[in-house]
JSON list of C-alpha atoms in Angstrom, two decimals:
[
{"chain": "A", "resi": 1, "resn": "MET", "atom": "CA", "xyz": [2.68, -26.22, 9.35]},
{"chain": "A", "resi": 2, "resn": "GLU", "atom": "CA", "xyz": [1.69, -24.24, 12.31]},
{"chain": "A", "resi": 3, "resn": "LYS", "atom": "CA", "xyz": [0.05, -20.71, 12.08]},
{"chain": "A", "resi": 4, "resn": "LYS", "atom": "CA", "xyz": [2.65, -18.89, 14.40]},
{"chain": "A", "resi": 5, "resn": "ILE", "atom": "CA", "xyz": [5.49, -19.64, 12.34]},
{"chain": "A", "resi": 6, "resn": "ILE", "atom": "CA", "xyz": [3.92, -18.43, 9.19]},
{"chain": "A", "resi": 7, "resn": "VAL", "atom": "CA", "xyz": [2.70, -15.41, 10.74]},
{"chain": "A", "resi": 8, "resn": "GLU", "atom": "CA", "xyz": [6.13, -14.36, 12.12]},
{"chain": "A", "resi": 9, "resn": "ILE", "atom": "CA", "xyz": [7.76, -14.86, 8.52]},
{"chain": "A", "resi": 10, "resn": "LEU", "atom": "CA", "xyz": [4.94, -12.78, 6.88]},
{"chain": "A", "resi": 11, "resn": "LEU", "atom": "CA", "xyz": [5.36, -10.11, 9.51]},
{"chain": "A", "resi": 12, "resn": "GLU", "atom": "CA", "xyz": [9.34, -10.21, 9.17]},
{"chain": "A", "resi": 13, "resn": "ALA", "atom": "CA", "xyz": [8.94, -9.74, 5.31]},
{"chain": "A", "resi": 14, "resn": "ARG", "atom": "CA", "xyz": [6.52, -7.03, 5.96]},
{"chain": "A", "resi": 15, "resn": "SER", "atom": "CA", "xyz": [8.89, -5.44, 8.43]},
{"chain": "A", "resi": 16, "resn": "LEU", "atom": "CA", "xyz": [11.86, -5.88, 5.84]},
{"chain": "A", "resi": 17, "resn": "LEU", "atom": "CA", "xyz": [9.77, -4.00, 3.06]},
{"chain": "A", "resi": 18, "resn": "GLN", "atom": "CA", "xyz": [9.10, -1.08, 5.32]},
{"chain": "A", "resi": 19, "resn": "ARG", "atom": "CA", "xyz": [12.74, -0.66, 6.69]},
{"chain": "A", "resi": 20, "resn": "SER", "atom": "CA", "xyz": [14.43, -1.48, 3.41]},
{"chain": "A", "resi": 21, "resn": "GLY", "atom": "CA", "xyz": [12.08, -0.82, 0.49]},
{"chain": "A", "resi": 22, "resn": "TRP", "atom": "CA", "xyz": [10.53, -2.37, -2.21]},
{"chain": "A", "resi": 23, "resn": "ASN", "atom": "CA", "xyz": [11.52, -3.22, -5.80]},
{"chain": "A", "resi": 24, "resn": "GLN", "atom": "CA", "xyz": [10.31, -4.88, -8.93]},
{"chain": "A", "resi": 25, "resn": "PHE", "atom": "CA", "xyz": [12.06, -7.26, -11.11]},
{"chain": "A", "resi": 26, "resn": "CYS", "atom": "CA", "xyz": [14.40, -9.01, -9.32]},
{"chain": "A", "resi": 27, "resn": "ILE", "atom": "CA", "xyz": [14.77, -10.32, -5.65]},
{"chain": "A", "resi": 28, "resn": "ALA", "atom": "CA", "xyz": [16.91, -7.65, -4.01]},
{"chain": "A", "resi": 29, "resn": "ARG", "atom": "CA", "xyz": [18.97, -4.57, -5.00]},
{"chain": "A", "resi": 30, "resn": "ASP", "atom": "CA", "xyz": [21.81, -2.84, -3.39]},
{"chain": "A", "resi": 31, "resn": "GLU", "atom": "CA", "xyz": [21.82, 0.84, -2.96]},
{"chain": "A", "resi": 32, "resn": "THR", "atom": "CA", "xyz": [23.06, 1.92, -6.63]},
{"chain": "A", "resi": 33, "resn": "GLY", "atom": "CA", "xyz": [20.21, -0.51, -8.05]},
{"chain": "A", "resi": 34, "resn": "ASN", "atom": "CA", "xyz": [22.46, -3.62, -8.92]},
{"chain": "A", "resi": 35, "resn": "VAL", "atom": "CA", "xyz": [20.87, -6.83, -8.49]},
{"chain": "A", "resi": 36, "resn": "VAL", "atom": "CA", "xyz": [21.74, -9.12, -5.63]},
{"chain": "A", "resi": 37, "resn": "ASP", "atom": "CA", "xyz": [20.89, -12.00, -3.68]},
{"chain": "A", "resi": 38, "resn": "ALA", "atom": "CA", "xyz": [18.41, -11.39, -1.01]},
{"chain": "A", "resi": 39, "resn": "ASN", "atom": "CA", "xyz": [20.90, -12.42, 1.62]},
{"chain": "A", "resi": 40, "resn": "SER", "atom": "CA", "xyz": [23.70, -10.03, 0.25]},
{"chain": "A", "resi": 41, "resn": "GLY", "atom": "CA", "xyz": [24.39, -7.72, 2.84]},
{"chain": "A", "resi": 42, "resn": "SER", "atom": "CA", "xyz": [24.31, -4.78, 0.38]},
{"chain": "A", "resi": 43, "resn": "ALA", "atom": "CA", "xyz": [20.65, -5.73, -0.23]},
{"chain": "A", "resi": 44, "resn": "CYS", "atom": "CA", "xyz": [18.58, -2.68, 0.41]},
{"chain": "A", "resi": 45, "resn": "ARG", "atom": "CA", "xyz": [15.23, -3.06, -1.15]},
{"chain": "A", "resi": 46, "resn": "TYR", "atom": "CA", "xyz": [13.17, -6.20, -1.73]},
{"chain": "A", "resi": 47, "resn": "CYS", "atom": "CA", "xyz": [10.47, -7.33, -4.20]},
{"chain": "A", "resi": 48, "resn": "LEU", "atom": "CA", "xyz": [7.77, -9.42, -2.37]},
{"chain": "A", "resi": 49, "resn": "SER", "atom": "CA", "xyz": [9.21, -12.94, -3.14]},
{"chain": "A", "resi": 50, "resn": "GLY", "atom": "CA", "xyz": [12.73, -11.44, -2.07]},
{"chain": "A", "resi": 51, "resn": "ALA", "atom": "CA", "xyz": [11.40, -10.25, 1.47]},
{"chain": "A", "resi": 52, "resn": "LEU", "atom": "CA", "xyz": [9.40, -13.59, 1.88]},
{"chain": "A", "resi": 53, "resn": "CYS", "atom": "CA", "xyz": [12.92, -15.44, 1.21]},
{"chain": "A", "resi": 54, "resn": "LYS", "atom": "CA", "xyz": [14.89, -13.30, 3.41]},
{"chain": "A", "resi": 55, "resn": "ALA", "atom": "CA", "xyz": [12.34, -13.53, 6.14]},
{"chain": "A", "resi": 56, "resn": "TRP", "atom": "CA", "xyz": [12.26, -17.29, 6.25]},
{"chain": "A", "resi": 57, "resn": "ARG", "atom": "CA", "xyz": [15.83, -17.82, 5.73]},
{"chain": "A", "resi": 58, "resn": "MET", "atom": "CA", "xyz": [15.99, -15.82, 9.15]},
{"chain": "A", "resi": 59, "resn": "LEU", "atom": "CA", "xyz": [13.37, -17.66, 10.81]},
{"chain": "A", "resi": 60, "resn": "ASP", "atom": "CA", "xyz": [13.33, -21.15, 9.67]},
{"chain": "A", "resi": 61, "resn": "ALA", "atom": "CA", "xyz": [15.88, -21.98, 6.73]},
{"chain": "A", "resi": 62, "resn": "ALA", "atom": "CA", "xyz": [15.86, -25.68, 7.07]},
{"chain": "A", "resi": 63, "resn": "ARG", "atom": "CA", "xyz": [12.24, -25.65, 5.64]},
{"chain": "A", "resi": 64, "resn": "GLU", "atom": "CA", "xyz": [13.10, -23.51, 2.47]},
{"chain": "A", "resi": 65, "resn": "GLU", "atom": "CA", "xyz": [11.41, -25.68, 0.09]},
{"chain": "A", "resi": 66, "resn": "TYR", "atom": "CA", "xyz": [8.18, -26.15, 1.89]},
{"chain": "A", "resi": 67, "resn": "TYR", "atom": "CA", "xyz": [7.80, -22.08, 2.18]},
{"chain": "A", "resi": 68, "resn": "PHE", "atom": "CA", "xyz": [8.37, -21.17, -1.57]},
{"chain": "A", "resi": 69, "resn": "GLN", "atom": "CA", "xyz": [5.56, -23.88, -2.29]},
{"chain": "A", "resi": 70, "resn": "TYR", "atom": "CA", "xyz": [3.60, -22.71, 0.52]},
{"chain": "A", "resi": 71, "resn": "PHE", "atom": "CA", "xyz": [3.60, -18.80, 0.02]},
{"chain": "A", "resi": 72, "resn": "GLU", "atom": "CA", "xyz": [3.25, -18.79, -3.79]},
{"chain": "A", "resi": 73, "resn": "ARG", "atom": "CA", "xyz": [0.03, -20.87, -3.07]},
{"chain": "A", "resi": 74, "resn": "ARG", "atom": "CA", "xyz": [-1.14, -18.63, -0.18]},
{"chain": "A", "resi": 75, "resn": "PHE", "atom": "CA", "xyz": [-0.51, -15.67, -1.89]},
{"chain": "A", "resi": 76, "resn": "SER", "atom": "CA", "xyz": [-2.03, -16.57, -5.11]},
{"chain": "A", "resi": 77, "resn": "ALA", "atom": "CA", "xyz": [-5.13, -17.86, -3.58]},
{"chain": "A", "resi": 78, "resn": "VAL", "atom": "CA", "xyz": [-5.68, -14.54, -1.85]},
{"chain": "A", "resi": 79, "resn": "LEU", "atom": "CA", "xyz": [-5.18, -12.50, -4.95]},
{"chain": "A", "resi": 80, "resn": "ARG", "atom": "CA", "xyz": [-7.59, -14.30, -6.67]},
{"chain": "A", "resi": 81, "resn": "LYS", "atom": "CA", "xyz": [-10.33, -14.67, -3.91]},
{"chain": "A", "resi": 82, "resn": "GLN", "atom": "CA", "xyz": [-9.99, -10.76, -3.06]},
{"chain": "A", "resi": 83, "resn": "TYR", "atom": "CA", "xyz": [-9.19, -9.32, -6.67]},
{"chain": "A", "resi": 84, "resn": "GLY", "atom": "CA", "xyz": [-9.79, -11.85, -9.34]},
{"chain": "A", "resi": 85, "resn": "TYR", "atom": "CA", "xyz": [-6.13, -11.91, -10.06]},
{"chain": "A", "resi": 86, "resn": "ASP", "atom": "CA", "xyz": [-5.06, -15.30, -11.42]},
{"chain": "A", "resi": 87, "resn": "ARG", "atom": "CA", "xyz": [-1.38, -14.99, -11.81]},
{"chain": "A", "resi": 88, "resn": "THR", "atom": "CA", "xyz": [1.55, -15.78, -9.32]},
{"chain": "A", "resi": 89, "resn": "LEU", "atom": "CA", "xyz": [2.86, -13.38, -6.50]},
{"chain": "A", "resi": 90, "resn": "THR", "atom": "CA", "xyz": [5.82, -12.37, -8.58]},
{"chain": "A", "resi": 91, "resn": "GLN", "atom": "CA", "xyz": [4.04, -11.52, -11.45]},
{"chain": "A", "resi": 92, "resn": "TRP", "atom": "CA", "xyz": [1.60, -9.35, -9.61]},
{"chain": "A", "resi": 93, "resn": "ASN", "atom": "CA", "xyz": [4.70, -7.58, -7.80]},
{"chain": "A", "resi": 94, "resn": "ASP", "atom": "CA", "xyz": [6.40, -6.84, -11.20]},
{"chain": "A", "resi": 95, "resn": "HIS", "atom": "CA", "xyz": [3.31, -5.84, -13.34]},
{"chain": "A", "resi": 96, "resn": "VAL", "atom": "CA", "xyz": [0.47, -4.67, -11.24]},
{"chain": "A", "resi": 97, "resn": "ALA", "atom": "CA", "xyz": [1.58, -3.72, -8.09]},
{"chain": "A", "resi": 98, "resn": "THR", "atom": "CA", "xyz": [2.81, 0.02, -7.72]},
{"chain": "A", "resi": 99, "resn": "SER", "atom": "CA", "xyz": [3.66, 0.77, -4.26]},
{"chain": "A", "resi": 100, "resn": "CYS", "atom": "CA", "xyz": [5.12, -0.66, -1.23]},
{"chain": "A", "resi": 101, "resn": "GLU", "atom": "CA", "xyz": [1.91, 0.25, 0.62]},
{"chain": "A", "resi": 102, "resn": "GLU", "atom": "CA", "xyz": [0.09, -2.08, -2.10]},
{"chain": "A", "resi": 103, "resn": "VAL", "atom": "CA", "xyz": [2.44, -4.92, -1.21]},
{"chain": "A", "resi": 104, "resn": "LEU", "atom": "CA", "xyz": [2.16, -4.37, 2.43]},
{"chain": "A", "resi": 105, "resn": "THR", "atom": "CA", "xyz": [-1.79, -4.37, 2.29]},
{"chain": "A", "resi": 106, "resn": "LEU", "atom": "CA", "xyz": [-1.72, -7.68, 0.22]},
{"chain": "A", "resi": 107, "resn": "ILE", "atom": "CA", "xyz": [0.61, -9.32, 2.93]},
{"chain": "A", "resi": 108, "resn": "ASP", "atom": "CA", "xyz": [-1.59, -8.14, 5.71]},
{"chain": "A", "resi": 109, "resn": "LEU", "atom": "CA", "xyz": [-4.62, -9.89, 3.84]},
{"chain": "A", "resi": 110, "resn": "VAL", "atom": "CA", "xyz": [-2.33, -12.94, 3.79]},
{"chain": "A", "resi": 111, "resn": "ILE", "atom": "CA", "xyz": [-2.19, -12.84, 7.43]},
{"chain": "A", "resi": 112, "resn": "ILE", "atom": "CA", "xyz": [-5.47, -12.62, 8.09]},
{"chain": "A", "resi": 113, "resn": "ASP", "atom": "CA", "xyz": [-6.36, -15.23, 5.67]},
{"chain": "A", "resi": 114, "resn": "VAL", "atom": "CA", "xyz": [-3.84, -17.59, 7.36]},
{"chain": "A", "resi": 115, "resn": "ALA", "atom": "CA", "xyz": [-5.22, -16.74, 10.81]},
{"chain": "A", "resi": 116, "resn": "GLY", "atom": "CA", "xyz": [-8.75, -17.48, 9.82]},
{"chain": "A", "resi": 117, "resn": "GLU", "atom": "CA", "xyz": [-11.09, -17.71, 12.71]},
{"chain": "A", "resi": 118, "resn": "ASP", "atom": "CA", "xyz": [-8.04, -17.39, 15.12]},
{"chain": "A", "resi": 119, "resn": "ALA", "atom": "CA", "xyz": [-8.13, -13.99, 16.40]},
{"chain": "A", "resi": 120, "resn": "ALA", "atom": "CA", "xyz": [-5.18, -14.65, 18.64]},
{"chain": "A", "resi": 121, "resn": "ALA", "atom": "CA", "xyz": [-3.16, -15.28, 15.53]},
{"chain": "A", "resi": 122, "resn": "ILE", "atom": "CA", "xyz": [-4.05, -12.14, 13.92]},
{"chain": "A", "resi": 123, "resn": "PRO", "atom": "CA", "xyz": [-1.34, -9.19, 15.10]},
{"chain": "A", "resi": 124, "resn": "SER", "atom": "CA", "xyz": [-3.08, -6.36, 17.25]},
{"chain": "A", "resi": 125, "resn": "PHE", "atom": "CA", "xyz": [-2.60, -3.73, 14.49]},
{"chain": "A", "resi": 126, "resn": "LEU", "atom": "CA", "xyz": [-4.28, -5.98, 11.80]},
{"chain": "A", "resi": 127, "resn": "GLN", "atom": "CA", "xyz": [-7.69, -6.72, 14.19]},
{"chain": "A", "resi": 128, "resn": "ARG", "atom": "CA", "xyz": [-8.79, -2.99, 13.78]},
{"chain": "A", "resi": 129, "resn": "ARG", "atom": "CA", "xyz": [-8.18, -3.18, 9.70]},
{"chain": "A", "resi": 130, "resn": "PRO", "atom": "CA", "xyz": [-10.96, -4.16, 7.23]},
{"chain": "A", "resi": 131, "resn": "LYS", "atom": "CA", "xyz": [-10.81, -7.83, 5.97]},
{"chain": "A", "resi": 132, "resn": "SER", "atom": "CA", "xyz": [-10.25, -6.34, 2.55]},
{"chain": "A", "resi": 133, "resn": "LYS", "atom": "CA", "xyz": [-8.55, -3.05, 0.88]},
{"chain": "A", "resi": 134, "resn": "GLU", "atom": "CA", "xyz": [-8.37, -1.89, -2.36]},
{"chain": "A", "resi": 135, "resn": "ILE", "atom": "CA", "xyz": [-5.20, -2.73, -4.02]},
{"chain": "A", "resi": 136, "resn": "SER", "atom": "CA", "xyz": [-4.17, -3.19, -7.81]},
{"chain": "A", "resi": 137, "resn": "ALA", "atom": "CA", "xyz": [-5.21, -6.52, -9.29]}
]
């Protein structure tokens, strides 16, 4: 899979969380706190998995099965490498993360990891950011 679409999905998920808000223990919630599907028109807060799912469905829905597995592996690898956390991204989101900012930082670290040595693949706002930032693990 080419880096460009992966980074676009990560940036869309990041933007969605910034605009709509973050939650734990379900894919998405409406404004009254009820659990809804990530694609629901009433969804207004997303967990990390829900934001990723919504983003890939918006940008490249035909490869959903690929993205589900890819992002689970990629986020788990970054959590393990950066913080020694050896569980899934969903477990981290639901039981370790304490703020949307922590989730955004993790997304940023995954973007940097995906880009590798290809500086052109890293969005300019992240090029000045340190490669690692303390988050809960």
